[in-house]
PDB file of C-alpha atoms and ligand atoms in Angstrom:
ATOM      1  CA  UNK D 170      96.359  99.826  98.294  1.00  0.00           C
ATOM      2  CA  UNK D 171      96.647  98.984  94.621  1.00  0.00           C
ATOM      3  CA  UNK D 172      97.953  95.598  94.329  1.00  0.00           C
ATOM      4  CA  UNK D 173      98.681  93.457  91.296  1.00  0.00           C
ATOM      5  CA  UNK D 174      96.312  93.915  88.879  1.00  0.00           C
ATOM      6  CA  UNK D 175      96.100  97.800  89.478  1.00  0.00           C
ATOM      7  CA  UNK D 176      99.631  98.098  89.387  1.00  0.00           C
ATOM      8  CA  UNK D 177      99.730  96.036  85.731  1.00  0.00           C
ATOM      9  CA  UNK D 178      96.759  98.376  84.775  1.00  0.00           C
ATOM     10  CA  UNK D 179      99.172 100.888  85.625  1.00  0.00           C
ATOM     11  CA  UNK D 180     102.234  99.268  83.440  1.00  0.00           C
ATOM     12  CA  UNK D 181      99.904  98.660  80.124  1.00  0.00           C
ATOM     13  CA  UNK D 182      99.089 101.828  80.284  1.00  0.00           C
ATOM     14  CA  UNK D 183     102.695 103.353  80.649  1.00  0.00           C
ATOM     15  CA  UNK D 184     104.228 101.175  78.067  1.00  0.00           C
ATOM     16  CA  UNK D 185     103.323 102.687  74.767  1.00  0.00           C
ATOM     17  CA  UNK D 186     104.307 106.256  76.625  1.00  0.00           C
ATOM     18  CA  UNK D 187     107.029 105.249  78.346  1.00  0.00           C
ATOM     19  CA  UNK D 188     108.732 102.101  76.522  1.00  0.00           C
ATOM     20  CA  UNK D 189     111.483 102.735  74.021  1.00  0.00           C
ATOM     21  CA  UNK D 190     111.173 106.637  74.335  1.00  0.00           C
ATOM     22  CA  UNK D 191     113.191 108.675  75.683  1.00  0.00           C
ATOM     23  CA  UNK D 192     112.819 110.690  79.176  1.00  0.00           C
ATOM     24  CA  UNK D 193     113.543 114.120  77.821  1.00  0.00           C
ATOM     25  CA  UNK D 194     112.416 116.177  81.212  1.00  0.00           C
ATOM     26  CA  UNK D 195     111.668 115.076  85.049  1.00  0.00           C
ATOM     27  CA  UNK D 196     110.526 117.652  87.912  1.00  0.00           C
ATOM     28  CA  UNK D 197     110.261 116.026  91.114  1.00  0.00           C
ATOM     29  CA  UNK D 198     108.500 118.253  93.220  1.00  0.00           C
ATOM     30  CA  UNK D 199     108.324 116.451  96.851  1.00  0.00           C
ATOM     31  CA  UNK D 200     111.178 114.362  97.577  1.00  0.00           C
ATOM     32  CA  UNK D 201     109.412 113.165 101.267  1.00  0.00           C
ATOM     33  CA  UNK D 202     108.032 109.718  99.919  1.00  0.00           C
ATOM     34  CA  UNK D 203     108.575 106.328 101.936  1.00  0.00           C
ATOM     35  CA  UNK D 204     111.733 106.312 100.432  1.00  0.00           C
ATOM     36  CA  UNK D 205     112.969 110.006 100.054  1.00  0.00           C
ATOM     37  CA  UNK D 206     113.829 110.202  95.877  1.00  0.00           C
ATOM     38  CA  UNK D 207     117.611 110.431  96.029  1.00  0.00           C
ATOM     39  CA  UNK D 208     119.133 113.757  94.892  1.00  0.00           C
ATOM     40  CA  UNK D 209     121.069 112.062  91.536  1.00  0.00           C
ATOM     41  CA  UNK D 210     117.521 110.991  90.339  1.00  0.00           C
ATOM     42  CA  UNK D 211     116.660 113.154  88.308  1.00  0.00           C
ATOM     43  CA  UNK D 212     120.777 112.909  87.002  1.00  0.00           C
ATOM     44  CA  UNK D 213     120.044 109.362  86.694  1.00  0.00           C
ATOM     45  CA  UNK D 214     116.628 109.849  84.470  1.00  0.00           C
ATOM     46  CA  UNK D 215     117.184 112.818  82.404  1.00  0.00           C
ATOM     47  CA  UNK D 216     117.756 112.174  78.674  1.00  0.00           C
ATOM     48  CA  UNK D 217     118.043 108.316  78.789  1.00  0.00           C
ATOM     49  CA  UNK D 218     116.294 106.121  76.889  1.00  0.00           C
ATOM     50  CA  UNK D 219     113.701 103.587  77.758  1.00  0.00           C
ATOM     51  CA  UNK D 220     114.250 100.008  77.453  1.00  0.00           C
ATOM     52  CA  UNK D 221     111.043  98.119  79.402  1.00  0.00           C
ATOM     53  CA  UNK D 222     109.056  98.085  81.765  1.00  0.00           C
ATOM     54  CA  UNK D 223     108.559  94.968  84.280  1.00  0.00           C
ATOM     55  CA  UNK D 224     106.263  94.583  86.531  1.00  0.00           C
ATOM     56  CA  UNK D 225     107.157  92.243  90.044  1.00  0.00           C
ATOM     57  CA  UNK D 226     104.380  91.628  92.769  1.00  0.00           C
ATOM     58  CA  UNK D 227     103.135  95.662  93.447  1.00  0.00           C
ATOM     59  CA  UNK D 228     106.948  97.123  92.117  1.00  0.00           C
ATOM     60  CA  UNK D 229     106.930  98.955  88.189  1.00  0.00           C
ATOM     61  CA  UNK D 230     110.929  98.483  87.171  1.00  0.00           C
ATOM     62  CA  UNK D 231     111.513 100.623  84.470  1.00  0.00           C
ATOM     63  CA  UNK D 232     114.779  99.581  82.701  1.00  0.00           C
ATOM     64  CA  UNK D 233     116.914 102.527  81.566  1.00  0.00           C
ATOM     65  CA  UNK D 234     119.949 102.240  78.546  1.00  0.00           C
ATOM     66  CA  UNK D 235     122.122 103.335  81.364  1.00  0.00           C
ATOM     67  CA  UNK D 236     122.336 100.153  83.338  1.00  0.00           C
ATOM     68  CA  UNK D 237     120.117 101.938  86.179  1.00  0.00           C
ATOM     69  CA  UNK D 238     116.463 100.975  86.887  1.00  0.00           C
ATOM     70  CA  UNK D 239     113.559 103.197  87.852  1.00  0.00           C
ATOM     71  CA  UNK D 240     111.939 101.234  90.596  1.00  0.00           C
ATOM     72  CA  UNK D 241     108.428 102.992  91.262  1.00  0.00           C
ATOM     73  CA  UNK D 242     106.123 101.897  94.054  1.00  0.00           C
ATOM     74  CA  UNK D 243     102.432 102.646  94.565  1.00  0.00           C
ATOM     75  CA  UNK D 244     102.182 103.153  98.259  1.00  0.00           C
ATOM     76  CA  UNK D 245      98.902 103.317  99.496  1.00  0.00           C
ATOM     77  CA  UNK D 246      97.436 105.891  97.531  1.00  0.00           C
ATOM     78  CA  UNK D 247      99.399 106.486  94.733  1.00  0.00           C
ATOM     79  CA  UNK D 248      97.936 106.740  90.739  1.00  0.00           C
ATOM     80  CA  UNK D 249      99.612 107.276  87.858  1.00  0.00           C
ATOM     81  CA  UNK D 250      98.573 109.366  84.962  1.00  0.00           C
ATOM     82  CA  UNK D 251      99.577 109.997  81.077  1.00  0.00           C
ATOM     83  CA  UNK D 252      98.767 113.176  79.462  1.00  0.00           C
ATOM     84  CA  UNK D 253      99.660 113.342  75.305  1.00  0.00           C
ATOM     85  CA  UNK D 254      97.363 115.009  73.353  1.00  0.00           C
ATOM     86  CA  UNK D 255      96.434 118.614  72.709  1.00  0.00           C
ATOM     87  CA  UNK D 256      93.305 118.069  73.929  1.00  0.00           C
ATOM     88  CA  UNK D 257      93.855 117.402  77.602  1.00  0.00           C
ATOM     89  CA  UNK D 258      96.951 119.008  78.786  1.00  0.00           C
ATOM     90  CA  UNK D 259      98.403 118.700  81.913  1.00  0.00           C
ATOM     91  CA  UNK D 260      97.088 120.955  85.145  1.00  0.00           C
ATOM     92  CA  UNK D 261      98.992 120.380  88.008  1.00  0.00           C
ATOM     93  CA  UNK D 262      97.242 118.856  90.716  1.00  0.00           C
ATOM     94  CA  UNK D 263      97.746 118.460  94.527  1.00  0.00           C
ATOM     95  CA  UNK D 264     100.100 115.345  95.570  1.00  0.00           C
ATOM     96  CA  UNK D 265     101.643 115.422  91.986  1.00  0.00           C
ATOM     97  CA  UNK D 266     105.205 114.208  93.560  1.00  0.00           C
ATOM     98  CA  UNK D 267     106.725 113.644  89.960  1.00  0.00           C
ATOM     99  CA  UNK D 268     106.201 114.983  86.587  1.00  0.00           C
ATOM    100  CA  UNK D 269     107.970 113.340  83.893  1.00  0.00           C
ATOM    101  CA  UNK D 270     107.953 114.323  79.608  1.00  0.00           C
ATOM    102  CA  UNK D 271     109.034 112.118  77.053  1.00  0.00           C
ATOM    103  CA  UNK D 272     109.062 112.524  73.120  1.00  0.00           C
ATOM    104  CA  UNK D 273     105.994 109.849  73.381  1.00  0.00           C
ATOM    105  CA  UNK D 274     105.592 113.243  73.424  1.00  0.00           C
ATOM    106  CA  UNK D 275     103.743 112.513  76.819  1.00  0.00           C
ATOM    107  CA  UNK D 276     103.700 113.699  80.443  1.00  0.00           C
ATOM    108  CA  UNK D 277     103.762 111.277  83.381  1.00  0.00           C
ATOM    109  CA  UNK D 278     102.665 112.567  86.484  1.00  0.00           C
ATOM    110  CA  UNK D 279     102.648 110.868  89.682  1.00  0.00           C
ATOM    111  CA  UNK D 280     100.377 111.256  92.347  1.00  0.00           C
ATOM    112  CA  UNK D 281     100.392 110.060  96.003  1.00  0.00           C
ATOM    113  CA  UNK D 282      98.798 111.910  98.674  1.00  0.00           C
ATOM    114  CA  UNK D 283      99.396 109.717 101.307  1.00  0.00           C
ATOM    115  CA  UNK D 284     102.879 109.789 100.007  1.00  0.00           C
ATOM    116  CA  UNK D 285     103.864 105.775 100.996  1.00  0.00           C
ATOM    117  CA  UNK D 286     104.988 105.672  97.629  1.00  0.00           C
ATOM    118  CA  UNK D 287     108.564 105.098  96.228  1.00  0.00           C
ATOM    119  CA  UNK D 288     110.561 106.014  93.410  1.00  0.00           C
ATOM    120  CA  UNK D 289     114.288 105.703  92.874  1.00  0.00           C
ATOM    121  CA  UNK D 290     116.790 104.222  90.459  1.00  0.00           C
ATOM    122  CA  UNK D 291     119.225 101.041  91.546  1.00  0.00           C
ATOM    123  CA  UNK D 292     121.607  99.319  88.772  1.00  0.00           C
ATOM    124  CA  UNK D 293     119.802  96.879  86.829  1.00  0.00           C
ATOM    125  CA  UNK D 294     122.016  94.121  87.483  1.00  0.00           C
ATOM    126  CA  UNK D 295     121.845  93.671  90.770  1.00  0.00           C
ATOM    127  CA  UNK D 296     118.238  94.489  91.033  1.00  0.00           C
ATOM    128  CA  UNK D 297     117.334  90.808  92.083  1.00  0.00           C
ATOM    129  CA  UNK D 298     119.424  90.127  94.681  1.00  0.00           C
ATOM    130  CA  UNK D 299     118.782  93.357  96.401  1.00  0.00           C
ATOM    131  CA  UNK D 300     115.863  94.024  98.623  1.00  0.00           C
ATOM    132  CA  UNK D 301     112.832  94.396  97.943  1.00  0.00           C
ATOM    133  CA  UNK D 302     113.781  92.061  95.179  1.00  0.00           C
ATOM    134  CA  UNK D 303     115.580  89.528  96.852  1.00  0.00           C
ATOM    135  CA  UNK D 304     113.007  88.781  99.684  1.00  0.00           C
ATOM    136  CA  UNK D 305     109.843  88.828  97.409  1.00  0.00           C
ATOM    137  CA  UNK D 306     108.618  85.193  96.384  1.00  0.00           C
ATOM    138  CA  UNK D 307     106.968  84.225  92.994  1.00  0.00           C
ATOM    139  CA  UNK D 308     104.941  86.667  91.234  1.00  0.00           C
ATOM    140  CA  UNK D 309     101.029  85.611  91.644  1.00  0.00           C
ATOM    141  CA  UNK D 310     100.780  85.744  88.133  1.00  0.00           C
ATOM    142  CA  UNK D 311     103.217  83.041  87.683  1.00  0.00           C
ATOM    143  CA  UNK D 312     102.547  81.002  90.541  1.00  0.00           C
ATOM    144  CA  UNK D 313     101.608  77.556  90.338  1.00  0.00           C
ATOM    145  CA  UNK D 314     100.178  74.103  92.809  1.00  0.00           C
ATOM    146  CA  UNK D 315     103.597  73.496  92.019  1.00  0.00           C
ATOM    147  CA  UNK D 316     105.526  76.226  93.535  1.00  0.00           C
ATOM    148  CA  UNK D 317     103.237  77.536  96.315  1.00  0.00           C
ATOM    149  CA  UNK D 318     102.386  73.536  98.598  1.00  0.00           C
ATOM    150  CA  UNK D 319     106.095  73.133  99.519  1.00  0.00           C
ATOM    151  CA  UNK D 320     106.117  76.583 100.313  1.00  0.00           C
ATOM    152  CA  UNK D 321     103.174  76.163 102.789  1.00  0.00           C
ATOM    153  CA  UNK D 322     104.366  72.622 103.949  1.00  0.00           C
ATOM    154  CA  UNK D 323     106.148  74.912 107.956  1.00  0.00           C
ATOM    155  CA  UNK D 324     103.398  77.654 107.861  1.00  0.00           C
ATOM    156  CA  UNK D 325     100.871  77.185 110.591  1.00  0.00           C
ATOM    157  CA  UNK D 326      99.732  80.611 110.243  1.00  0.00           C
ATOM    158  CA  UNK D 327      95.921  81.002 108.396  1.00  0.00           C
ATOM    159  CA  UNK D 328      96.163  80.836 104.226  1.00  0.00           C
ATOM    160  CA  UNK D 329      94.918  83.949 104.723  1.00  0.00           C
ATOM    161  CA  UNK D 330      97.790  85.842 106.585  1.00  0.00           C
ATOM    162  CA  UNK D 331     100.414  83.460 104.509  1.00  0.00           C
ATOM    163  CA  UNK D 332      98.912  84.686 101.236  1.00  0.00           C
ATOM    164  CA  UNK D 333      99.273  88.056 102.125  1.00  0.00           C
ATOM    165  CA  UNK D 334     102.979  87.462 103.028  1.00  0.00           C
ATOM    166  CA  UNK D 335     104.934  89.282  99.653  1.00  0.00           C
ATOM    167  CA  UNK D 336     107.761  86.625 100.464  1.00  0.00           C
ATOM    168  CA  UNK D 337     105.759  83.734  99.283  1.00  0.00           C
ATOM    169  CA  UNK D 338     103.259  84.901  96.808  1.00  0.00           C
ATOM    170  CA  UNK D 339     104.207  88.260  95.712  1.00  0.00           C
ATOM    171  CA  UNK D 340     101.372  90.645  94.532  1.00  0.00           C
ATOM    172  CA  UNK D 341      98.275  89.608  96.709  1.00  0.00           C
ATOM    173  CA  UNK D 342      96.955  92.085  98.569  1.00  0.00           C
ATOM    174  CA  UNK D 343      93.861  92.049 100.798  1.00  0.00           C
ATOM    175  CA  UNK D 344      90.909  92.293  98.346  1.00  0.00           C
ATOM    176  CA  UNK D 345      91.958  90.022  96.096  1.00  0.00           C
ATOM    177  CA  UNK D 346      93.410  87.230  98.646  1.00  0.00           C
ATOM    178  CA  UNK D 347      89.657  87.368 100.278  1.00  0.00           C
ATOM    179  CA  UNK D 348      88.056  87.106  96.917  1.00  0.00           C
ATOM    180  CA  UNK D 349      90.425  84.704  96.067  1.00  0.00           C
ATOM    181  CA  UNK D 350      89.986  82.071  99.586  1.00  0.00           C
ATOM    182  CA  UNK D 351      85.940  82.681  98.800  1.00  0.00           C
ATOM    183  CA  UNK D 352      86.144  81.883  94.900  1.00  0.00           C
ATOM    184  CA  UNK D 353      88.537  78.366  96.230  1.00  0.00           C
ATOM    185  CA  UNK D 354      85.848  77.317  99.037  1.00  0.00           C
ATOM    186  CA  UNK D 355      88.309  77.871 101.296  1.00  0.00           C
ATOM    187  CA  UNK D 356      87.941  79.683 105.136  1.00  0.00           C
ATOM    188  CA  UNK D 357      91.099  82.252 105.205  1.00  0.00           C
ATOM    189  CA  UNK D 358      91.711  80.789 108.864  1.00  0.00           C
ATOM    190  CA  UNK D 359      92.491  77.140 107.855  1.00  0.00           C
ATOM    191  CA  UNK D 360      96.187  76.789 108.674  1.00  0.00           C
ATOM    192  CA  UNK D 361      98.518  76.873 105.237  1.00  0.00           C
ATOM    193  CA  UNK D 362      99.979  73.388 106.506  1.00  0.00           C
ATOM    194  CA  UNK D 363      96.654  71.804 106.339  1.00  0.00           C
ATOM    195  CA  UNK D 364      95.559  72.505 102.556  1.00  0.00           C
ATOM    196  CA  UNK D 365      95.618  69.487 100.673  1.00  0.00           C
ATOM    197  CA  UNK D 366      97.403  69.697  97.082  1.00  0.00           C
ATOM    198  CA  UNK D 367      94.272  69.765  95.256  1.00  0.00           C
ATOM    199  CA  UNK D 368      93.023  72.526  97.406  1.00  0.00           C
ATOM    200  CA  UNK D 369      95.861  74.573  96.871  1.00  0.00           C
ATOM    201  CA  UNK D 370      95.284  73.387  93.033  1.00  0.00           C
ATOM    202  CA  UNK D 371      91.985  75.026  93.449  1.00  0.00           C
ATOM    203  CA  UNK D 372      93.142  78.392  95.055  1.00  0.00           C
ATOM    204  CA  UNK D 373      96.066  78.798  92.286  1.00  0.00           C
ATOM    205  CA  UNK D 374      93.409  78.231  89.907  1.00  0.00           C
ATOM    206  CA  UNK D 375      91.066  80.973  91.264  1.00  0.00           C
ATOM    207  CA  UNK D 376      94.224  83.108  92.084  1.00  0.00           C
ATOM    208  CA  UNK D 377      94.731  83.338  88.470  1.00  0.00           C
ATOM    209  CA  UNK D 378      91.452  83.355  86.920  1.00  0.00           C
ATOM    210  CA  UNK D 379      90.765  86.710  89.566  1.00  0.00           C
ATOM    211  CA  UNK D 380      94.007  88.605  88.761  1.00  0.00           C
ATOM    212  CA  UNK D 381      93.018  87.829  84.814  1.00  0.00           C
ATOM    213  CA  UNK D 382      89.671  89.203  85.020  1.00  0.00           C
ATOM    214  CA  UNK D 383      90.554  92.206  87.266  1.00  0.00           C
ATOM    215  CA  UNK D 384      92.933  93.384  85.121  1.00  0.00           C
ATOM    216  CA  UNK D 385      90.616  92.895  82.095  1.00  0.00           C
ATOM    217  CA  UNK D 386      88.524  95.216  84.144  1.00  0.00           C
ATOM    218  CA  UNK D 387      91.351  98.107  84.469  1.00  0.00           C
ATOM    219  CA  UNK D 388      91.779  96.605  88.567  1.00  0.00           C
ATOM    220  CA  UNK D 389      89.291  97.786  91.573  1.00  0.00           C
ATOM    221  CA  UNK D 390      89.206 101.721  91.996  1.00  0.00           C
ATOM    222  CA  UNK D 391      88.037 101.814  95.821  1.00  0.00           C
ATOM    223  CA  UNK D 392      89.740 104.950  96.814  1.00  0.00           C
ATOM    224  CA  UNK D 393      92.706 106.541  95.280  1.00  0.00           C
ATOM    225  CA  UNK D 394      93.362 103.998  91.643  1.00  0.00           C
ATOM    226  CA  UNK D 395      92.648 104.789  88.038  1.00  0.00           C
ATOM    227  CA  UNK D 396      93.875 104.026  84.758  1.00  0.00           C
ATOM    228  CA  UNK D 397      96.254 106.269  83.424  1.00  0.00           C
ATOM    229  CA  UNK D 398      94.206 108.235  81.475  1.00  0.00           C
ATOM    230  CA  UNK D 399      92.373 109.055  84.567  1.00  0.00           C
ATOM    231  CA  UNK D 400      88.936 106.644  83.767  1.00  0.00           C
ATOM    232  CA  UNK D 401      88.593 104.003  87.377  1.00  0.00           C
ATOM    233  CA  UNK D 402      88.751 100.123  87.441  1.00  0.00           C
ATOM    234  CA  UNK D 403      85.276  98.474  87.715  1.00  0.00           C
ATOM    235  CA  UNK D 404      86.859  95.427  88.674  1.00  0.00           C
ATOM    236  CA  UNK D 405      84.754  96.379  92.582  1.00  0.00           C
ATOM    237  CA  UNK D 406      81.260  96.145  90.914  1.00  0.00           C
ATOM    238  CA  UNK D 407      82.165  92.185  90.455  1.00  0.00           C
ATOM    239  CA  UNK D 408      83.429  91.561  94.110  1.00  0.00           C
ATOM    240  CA  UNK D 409      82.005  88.400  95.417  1.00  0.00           C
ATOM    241  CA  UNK D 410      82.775  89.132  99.469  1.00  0.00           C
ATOM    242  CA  UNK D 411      85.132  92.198 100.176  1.00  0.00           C
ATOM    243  CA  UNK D 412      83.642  94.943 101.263  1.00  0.00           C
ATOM    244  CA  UNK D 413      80.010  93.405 101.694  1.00  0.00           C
ATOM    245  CA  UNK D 414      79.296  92.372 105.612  1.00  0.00           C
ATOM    246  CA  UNK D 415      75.679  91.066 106.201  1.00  0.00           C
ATOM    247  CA  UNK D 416      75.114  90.299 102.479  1.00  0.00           C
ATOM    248  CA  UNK D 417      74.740  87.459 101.124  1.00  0.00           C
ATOM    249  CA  UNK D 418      77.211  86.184  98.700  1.00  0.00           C
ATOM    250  CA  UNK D 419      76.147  85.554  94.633  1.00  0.00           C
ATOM    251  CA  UNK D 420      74.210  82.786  94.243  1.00  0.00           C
ATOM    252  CA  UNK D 421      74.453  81.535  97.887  1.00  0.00           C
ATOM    253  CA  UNK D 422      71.852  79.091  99.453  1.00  0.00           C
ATOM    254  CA  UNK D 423      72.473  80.411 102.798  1.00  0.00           C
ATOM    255  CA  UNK D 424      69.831  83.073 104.290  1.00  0.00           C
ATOM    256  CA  UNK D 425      71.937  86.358 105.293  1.00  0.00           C
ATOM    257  CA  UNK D 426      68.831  86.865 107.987  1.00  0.00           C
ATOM    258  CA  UNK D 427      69.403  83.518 110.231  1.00  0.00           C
ATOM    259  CA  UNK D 428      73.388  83.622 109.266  1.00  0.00           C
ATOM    260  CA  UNK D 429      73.999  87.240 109.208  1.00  0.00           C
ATOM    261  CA  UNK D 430      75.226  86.883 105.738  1.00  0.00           C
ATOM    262  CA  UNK D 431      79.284  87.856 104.562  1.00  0.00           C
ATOM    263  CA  UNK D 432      81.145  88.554 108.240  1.00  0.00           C
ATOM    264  CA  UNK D 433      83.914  90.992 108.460  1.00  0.00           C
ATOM    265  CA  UNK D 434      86.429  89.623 110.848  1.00  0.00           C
ATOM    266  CA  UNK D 435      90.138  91.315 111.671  1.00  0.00           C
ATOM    267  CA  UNK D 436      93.468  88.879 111.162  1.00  0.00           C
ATOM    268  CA  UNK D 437      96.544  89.846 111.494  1.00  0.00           C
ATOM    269  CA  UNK D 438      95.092  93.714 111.530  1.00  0.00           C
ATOM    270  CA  UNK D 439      93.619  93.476 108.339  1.00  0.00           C
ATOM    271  CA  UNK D 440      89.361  92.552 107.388  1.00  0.00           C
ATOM    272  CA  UNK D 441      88.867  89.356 106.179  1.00  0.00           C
ATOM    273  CA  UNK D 442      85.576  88.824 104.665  1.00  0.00           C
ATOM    274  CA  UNK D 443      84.044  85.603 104.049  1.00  0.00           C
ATOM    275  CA  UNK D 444      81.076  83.217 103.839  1.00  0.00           C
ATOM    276  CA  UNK D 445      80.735  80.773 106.406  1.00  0.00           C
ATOM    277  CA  UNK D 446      78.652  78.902 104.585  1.00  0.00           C
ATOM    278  CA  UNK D 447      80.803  78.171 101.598  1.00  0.00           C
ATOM    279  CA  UNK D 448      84.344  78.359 102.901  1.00  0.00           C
ATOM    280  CA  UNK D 449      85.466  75.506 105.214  1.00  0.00           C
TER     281      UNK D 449
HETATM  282 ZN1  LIG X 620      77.418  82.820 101.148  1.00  0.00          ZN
END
């Protein structure tokens, strides 16, 4: 599932496409998402103009002159991707849910097979106190020691799970919350309650330095994401433990043969990977 840094990939790429230009055409051609696209969207989009485009945990908001927003969810599978020169037009493909022109001039196309994905407009204004808004905690971008101890001072649940919980931290997903506990020293079943400030000092730190680098690197194209002009992520090629049971982590002392190396363990229905050797 693309998760921040894919889904900011995703928003640099849209904005010099998609920001202050104007929506001239929009063909939705499956309305079935999570959230079936409301008939009035395409009423909504047509002809207006583009103010920004903000990004909030996994959620694009694309502001519109009208006073309505464009809020445009990922799912689990869903890619974006910008077509504007001669030299590559645009084929439709399978799963393209949502075509979109503007005089960029450029075609937007969305694609979601596994159509979890969501796309409909809401008025701008009361955008943040309406769900999914109005439930989601600090973006992990701007998340500090700060604001995220108090906010694990009642959870008893592991860092791990908490992490993953869009209400406190919002924009950690499952790679990069693993990558994140292993980077911080820190074993994603410890309870949230018992991480001392400087620890969680230490995990903000890492949280940040990972999202910064992964995004550097276009975000992690496991399955379904890519840029927008269709090229992948290689942010997976510098993965530390997700993804790599019975291997030892970089530079670790431990021997994967006597400890069976990075272990793969389900919480809360998702993997976990880890070292035991380095997180405690
Ligand atoms: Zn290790």
């Amino acid at each position: 599932m693309p998760e921040l840094p894919e889904v900011e990939t995703i928003k640099r790429g849209l904005q010099p496409f998609l920001e202050q230009k104007t929506i001239q055409g929009l063909q939705v051609n499956r309305q079935d998402l999570r959230i079936p696209i409301p008939d009035n969207t395409r009423q909504m989009i047509q002809g207006q103009y583009v103010q920004f485009i903000k990004r909030h945990g996994k959620y694009l908001c694309v502001e519109l002159a009208n006073g309505q927003t464009i809020v445009w969810h990922m799912g689990m599978s869903g890619s974006v991707r910008v077509y504007h020169d001669d030299k590559e037009p645009y084929e439709p493909q399978k799963h393209d849910h949502i075509v979109m022109t503007t005089d960029a001039p450029a075609t937007i196309v969305f694609n979601d097979p596994r159509r979890f994905g969501m796309f409909y407009t809401h008025p701008t204004e009361q955008i943040q106190n309406t769900p999914p808004f109005s439930q989601m905690g600090c973006d992990a971008l701007q998340s500090t020691a700060k604001t995220l101890y108090p906010q694990l001072q009642n959870k008893k649940s592991p860092i791990k799970t908490v992490l993953l919980d869009q209400a406190i931290v919002a924009g950690l997903g499952n790679i990069y919350v693993c990558e994140a506990l292993y980077k911080a020293r820190i074993s994603p079943f410890k309870p949230a309650n018992a991480l001392s400030f400087s620890e969680v000092e230490t995990l903000s730190k890492h949280i940040d330095e990972i999202l910064a680098e992964a995004i550097q690197k276009g975000g992690s194209s496991l399955k379904d994401h890519r840029m927008t002009d269709g090229s992948m992520g290689y942010f997976q090629n510098f993965f530390g433990v997700y993804g790599k049971k019975g291997v030892a982590c970089p530079h670790c002392t431990c021997d994967p043969e006597q400890t069976g190396g990075i272990k793969q363990v389900k919480q809360a229905g998702r993997s976990t990977f880890y070292c035991s050797e380095k997180q405690k």
